[in-house]
Amino acid sequence: IARFGVGHDGIDKARATAAGLLCTNTPGVLNQSVAEHTMLLIGAAARTLVAMSASMMRHGWDQILGAELEAKRLAIVGCGEIGRAVARIASAGYAMEVVGCCRPDAPAPTALPHFRAVTNDFASAVRSADFVSLHMSASRDNLHWLNRERLGLLGERTWLINTARGSLVDEAALFAALAERRLGGAALDVFAHEPYAPAEQGADLRVLPNVIMTPHVASN
C-alpha cells in the first residue's frame, strides 16, 4: 500500500501487517506546498482578505485595516521538516519573529535555522504570539492535543493556523474560544470530520466571522 503523501493515519497498519502488506508513504514531497499554504492563511488573516473579497463581491468598498507580518511573532508547534519550511519562509521572507515548540517529553534543540528560539514549553512558546501554527503528527497521543486548557494560553489577538491534522484540535472548545472572542481567529485546512461537519450541534465554525477554511488542500 503506497500512500501518496506524508500522513498515514488513515491506514490500518495493524491489519496490513497481519495481512503481510508493506505500507509506504512519500515523506518530503509536500513540505513546500504545505508551508506555502500555511503562509497564505497567515497572510489572509493578517490582511482580512476573505472579508474584503466578500464585501467586494457584494459591490462594497470596505477598506478594512490590515497588519504587516514583519516583526509579528509566529509560534510553530512541531519543528519537523514542514515546520522548518514555514519558519524559513516566515523569517527570511517576511522578517517575522519565529519561535519553535517541540514535544514536551523531548529535549529542545539548542538552535534551528530561522528560529529565534526553540523550546519544549508550549506556554512560553505561544506567549504574546500573533500566530500559532500546528505542524504535529496525528498520533493517538495527540488526539485533541489543543484542548480547552491549551487554547486558554493563546491570546485574544492570536490566530490559530492548522494545516496538519484536524484531530489535533478540540473543535468544540475552539468554537467556544472563537465565539467568545478569547481567540483572535482560526485559519484551518484540516478538520476532525472531512468533508467538514461540526463537532457538536451549535458549534459550526462556518458561521463565525473570524474563521478562514479551506478543504484540506495544503498539500495539493
Short mmCIF file of C-alpha atoms in Angstrom, two decimals:
data_model
loop_
_atom_site.label_atom_id
_atom_site.label_comp_id
_atom_site.label_asym_id
_atom_site.label_seq_id
_atom_site.Cartn_x
_atom_site.Cartn_y
_atom_site.Cartn_z
CA ILE A 1 0.00 0.00 0.00
CA ALA A 2 1.65 3.24 -1.14
CA ARG A 3 0.32 6.43 0.44
CA PHE A 4 0.98 9.40 -1.83
CA GLY A 5 1.61 11.89 0.95
CA VAL A 6 3.09 12.04 4.43
CA GLY A 7 0.16 11.22 6.74
CA HIS A 8 -0.60 7.52 7.15
CA ASP A 9 -3.12 7.65 10.00
CA GLY A 10 -5.87 6.61 7.54
CA ILE A 11 -4.27 3.18 7.04
CA ASP A 12 -4.98 0.37 9.49
CA LYS A 13 -1.36 -0.69 9.77
CA ALA A 14 -2.06 -3.49 12.26
CA ARG A 15 -4.39 -5.20 9.77
CA ALA A 16 -1.97 -4.52 6.93
CA THR A 17 0.83 -6.14 8.92
CA ALA A 18 -1.34 -9.14 9.73
CA ALA A 19 -2.07 -9.49 6.02
CA GLY A 20 1.62 -9.29 5.14
CA LEU A 21 1.27 -5.95 3.34
CA LEU A 22 4.09 -3.40 3.24
CA CYS A 23 2.94 0.20 3.76
CA THR A 24 4.91 3.16 2.44
CA ASN A 25 4.48 6.91 2.21
CA THR A 26 6.29 9.72 0.40
CA PRO A 27 7.88 11.98 3.02
CA GLY A 28 9.19 15.32 1.85
CA VAL A 29 7.19 15.65 -1.36
CA LEU A 30 4.68 18.15 0.02
CA ASN A 31 6.72 20.14 2.53
CA GLN A 32 6.95 23.27 0.39
CA SER A 33 3.30 23.09 -0.66
CA VAL A 34 2.02 22.86 2.92
CA ALA A 35 4.42 25.57 4.08
CA GLU A 36 3.25 27.94 1.33
CA HIS A 37 -0.42 27.28 2.14
CA THR A 38 0.30 27.94 5.80
CA MET A 39 1.78 31.31 4.92
CA LEU A 40 -1.17 32.01 2.61
CA LEU A 41 -3.55 31.52 5.54
CA ILE A 42 -1.41 33.70 7.80
CA GLY A 43 -1.38 36.46 5.19
CA ALA A 44 -5.12 36.18 4.60
CA ALA A 45 -5.72 36.51 8.33
CA ALA A 46 -3.40 39.49 8.70
CA ARG A 47 -4.99 41.38 5.79
CA THR A 48 -8.63 40.29 6.39
CA LEU A 49 -8.58 39.06 2.80
CA VAL A 50 -11.72 36.91 2.95
CA ALA A 51 -13.93 39.62 4.45
CA MET A 52 -12.77 42.25 1.96
CA SER A 53 -13.19 39.92 -1.02
CA ALA A 54 -16.72 39.02 0.12
CA SER A 55 -17.52 42.72 0.52
CA MET A 56 -16.29 43.48 -2.99
CA MET A 57 -18.49 40.70 -4.40
CA ARG A 58 -21.44 42.45 -2.75
CA HIS A 59 -20.41 45.67 -4.54
CA GLY A 60 -18.95 47.05 -1.31
CA TRP A 61 -15.77 49.06 -0.79
CA ASP A 62 -14.76 48.27 2.80
CA GLN A 63 -11.11 49.21 3.29
CA ILE A 64 -10.54 47.15 6.41
CA LEU A 65 -7.37 47.85 8.34
CA GLY A 66 -4.80 45.08 7.97
CA ALA A 67 -1.50 44.28 9.64
CA GLU A 68 2.03 43.82 8.35
CA LEU A 69 3.69 40.50 9.10
CA GLU A 70 7.13 41.98 9.70
CA ALA A 71 8.17 41.60 13.35
CA LYS A 72 4.99 39.66 14.20
CA ARG A 73 5.54 36.64 16.45
CA LEU A 74 4.84 33.21 14.93
CA ALA A 75 4.89 30.16 17.20
CA ILE A 76 5.41 26.93 15.27
CA VAL A 77 4.28 23.84 17.19
CA GLY A 78 6.15 20.91 15.70
CA CYS A 79 9.64 21.54 14.34
CA GLY A 80 9.83 18.82 11.71
CA GLU A 81 10.52 19.42 8.04
CA ILE A 82 7.26 21.27 7.33
CA GLY A 83 7.54 23.39 10.47
CA ARG A 84 11.10 24.31 9.50
CA ALA A 85 9.98 25.18 5.95
CA VAL A 86 7.35 27.54 7.38
CA ALA A 87 9.99 29.09 9.63
CA ARG A 88 12.27 29.71 6.65
CA ILE A 89 9.57 31.49 4.64
CA ALA A 90 8.25 33.46 7.62
CA SER A 91 11.66 34.57 8.85
CA ALA A 92 13.62 35.07 5.63
CA GLY A 93 10.69 36.25 3.52
CA TYR A 94 8.54 38.26 5.93
CA ALA A 95 11.00 39.08 8.74
CA MET A 96 8.69 37.52 11.31
CA GLU A 97 9.91 36.54 14.76
CA VAL A 98 9.66 32.74 14.77
CA VAL A 99 9.62 30.61 17.91
CA GLY A 100 9.54 26.82 17.79
CA CYS A 101 7.88 24.41 20.19
CA CYS A 102 8.91 20.74 20.34
CA ARG A 103 7.32 17.85 22.20
CA PRO A 104 7.36 18.40 25.98
CA ASP A 105 8.88 14.95 26.58
CA ALA A 106 11.87 15.61 24.31
CA PRO A 107 14.79 17.98 24.85
CA ALA A 108 14.51 21.07 22.68
CA PRO A 109 17.29 21.64 20.12
CA THR A 110 19.77 24.30 21.13
CA ALA A 111 19.18 26.13 17.84
CA LEU A 112 17.50 25.74 14.46
CA PRO A 113 17.95 27.92 11.38
CA HIS A 114 15.32 30.70 11.04
CA PHE A 115 14.01 30.22 14.61
CA ARG A 116 14.59 32.98 17.14
CA ALA A 117 14.29 30.35 19.85
CA VAL A 118 13.16 26.74 20.31
CA THR A 119 11.56 25.40 23.48
CA ASN A 120 9.53 22.41 24.67
CA ASP A 121 7.35 24.65 26.85
CA PHE A 122 4.11 25.37 24.97
CA ALA A 123 3.06 28.18 27.30
CA SER A 124 6.25 30.15 26.77
CA ALA A 125 6.23 29.50 23.02
CA VAL A 126 2.75 30.93 22.46
CA ARG A 127 3.06 33.79 24.92
CA SER A 128 2.45 37.06 23.02
CA ALA A 129 2.21 35.15 19.72
CA ASP A 130 0.29 36.78 16.89
CA PHE A 131 0.00 33.44 15.09
CA VAL A 132 0.28 29.83 16.28
CA SER A 133 0.74 27.22 13.56
CA LEU A 134 0.35 23.48 14.19
CA HIS A 135 2.69 21.01 12.46
CA MET A 136 2.35 17.87 14.58
CA SER A 137 1.58 14.31 13.56
CA ALA A 138 -1.82 12.73 14.13
CA SER A 139 -0.80 10.10 16.65
CA ARG A 140 -3.19 8.62 19.19
CA ASP A 141 -1.40 10.59 21.91
CA ASN A 142 -2.06 13.84 20.03
CA LEU A 143 -5.85 13.47 19.81
CA HIS A 144 -7.35 16.83 20.87
CA TRP A 145 -3.86 17.94 21.91
CA LEU A 146 -5.01 21.54 21.55
CA ASN A 147 -7.73 21.30 24.16
CA ARG A 148 -9.59 23.95 26.12
CA GLU A 149 -6.73 24.33 28.60
CA ARG A 150 -4.05 24.90 25.93
CA LEU A 151 -6.36 27.12 23.89
CA GLY A 152 -6.65 29.25 27.02
CA LEU A 153 -2.93 30.01 26.80
CA LEU A 154 -3.43 31.77 23.45
CA GLY A 155 -4.14 35.50 23.48
CA GLU A 156 -7.22 37.41 22.40
CA ARG A 157 -5.47 38.64 19.23
CA THR A 158 -3.81 35.30 18.38
CA TRP A 159 -4.74 33.43 15.20
CA LEU A 160 -4.55 29.64 15.17
CA ILE A 161 -3.37 28.08 11.89
CA ASN A 162 -3.83 24.34 11.31
CA THR A 163 -2.56 22.66 8.14
CA ALA A 164 -1.54 19.45 9.96
CA ARG A 165 -4.43 17.25 11.09
CA GLY A 166 -7.91 18.09 12.34
CA SER A 167 -7.73 15.56 15.15
CA LEU A 168 -5.14 17.71 16.92
CA VAL A 169 -7.78 20.30 17.86
CA ASP A 170 -10.82 20.03 20.12
CA GLU A 171 -13.13 21.81 17.67
CA ALA A 172 -15.93 22.33 20.20
CA ALA A 173 -13.50 24.10 22.53
CA LEU A 174 -12.12 26.04 19.57
CA PHE A 175 -15.61 27.20 18.58
CA ALA A 176 -16.28 28.45 22.11
CA ALA A 177 -12.96 30.33 22.24
CA LEU A 178 -13.64 31.98 18.88
CA ALA A 179 -17.29 32.81 19.58
CA GLU A 180 -16.40 34.35 22.94
CA ARG A 181 -13.52 36.29 21.35
CA ARG A 182 -10.98 34.67 23.66
CA LEU A 183 -9.05 33.92 20.47
CA GLY A 184 -8.44 36.27 17.55
CA GLY A 185 -9.30 33.80 14.82
CA ALA A 186 -8.60 30.46 13.18
CA ALA A 187 -7.45 29.58 9.66
CA LEU A 188 -7.99 25.88 9.10
CA ASP A 189 -7.28 23.47 6.25
CA VAL A 190 -7.95 20.24 8.18
CA PHE A 191 -10.85 19.08 10.32
CA ALA A 192 -11.91 16.28 12.63
CA HIS A 193 -14.59 15.23 10.12
CA GLU A 194 -13.93 15.61 6.41
CA PRO A 195 -15.83 16.85 4.49
CA TYR A 196 -16.33 19.29 7.36
CA ALA A 197 -19.13 18.69 9.83
CA PRO A 198 -19.50 20.48 13.19
CA ALA A 199 -18.08 18.65 16.18
CA GLU A 200 -21.20 19.44 18.19
CA GLN A 201 -24.65 20.82 17.49
CA GLY A 202 -24.49 24.60 17.66
CA ALA A 203 -20.73 24.68 17.14
CA ASP A 204 -20.49 25.23 13.39
CA LEU A 205 -17.23 27.03 12.63
CA ARG A 206 -18.64 28.19 9.28
CA VAL A 207 -20.92 30.76 10.93
CA LEU A 208 -18.10 32.65 12.65
CA PRO A 209 -16.66 35.79 11.03
CA ASN A 210 -13.16 35.17 12.44
CA VAL A 211 -12.66 31.81 10.70
CA ILE A 212 -10.99 31.00 7.37
CA MET A 213 -11.48 27.50 5.98
CA THR A 214 -10.04 25.57 3.04
CA PRO A 215 -10.95 21.93 2.16
CA HIS A 216 -7.72 20.06 3.03
CA VAL A 217 -5.76 21.31 0.03
CA ALA A 218 -2.47 22.48 1.58
CA SER A 219 -0.63 19.54 0.04
CA ASN A 220 -2.29 19.86 -3.40
#
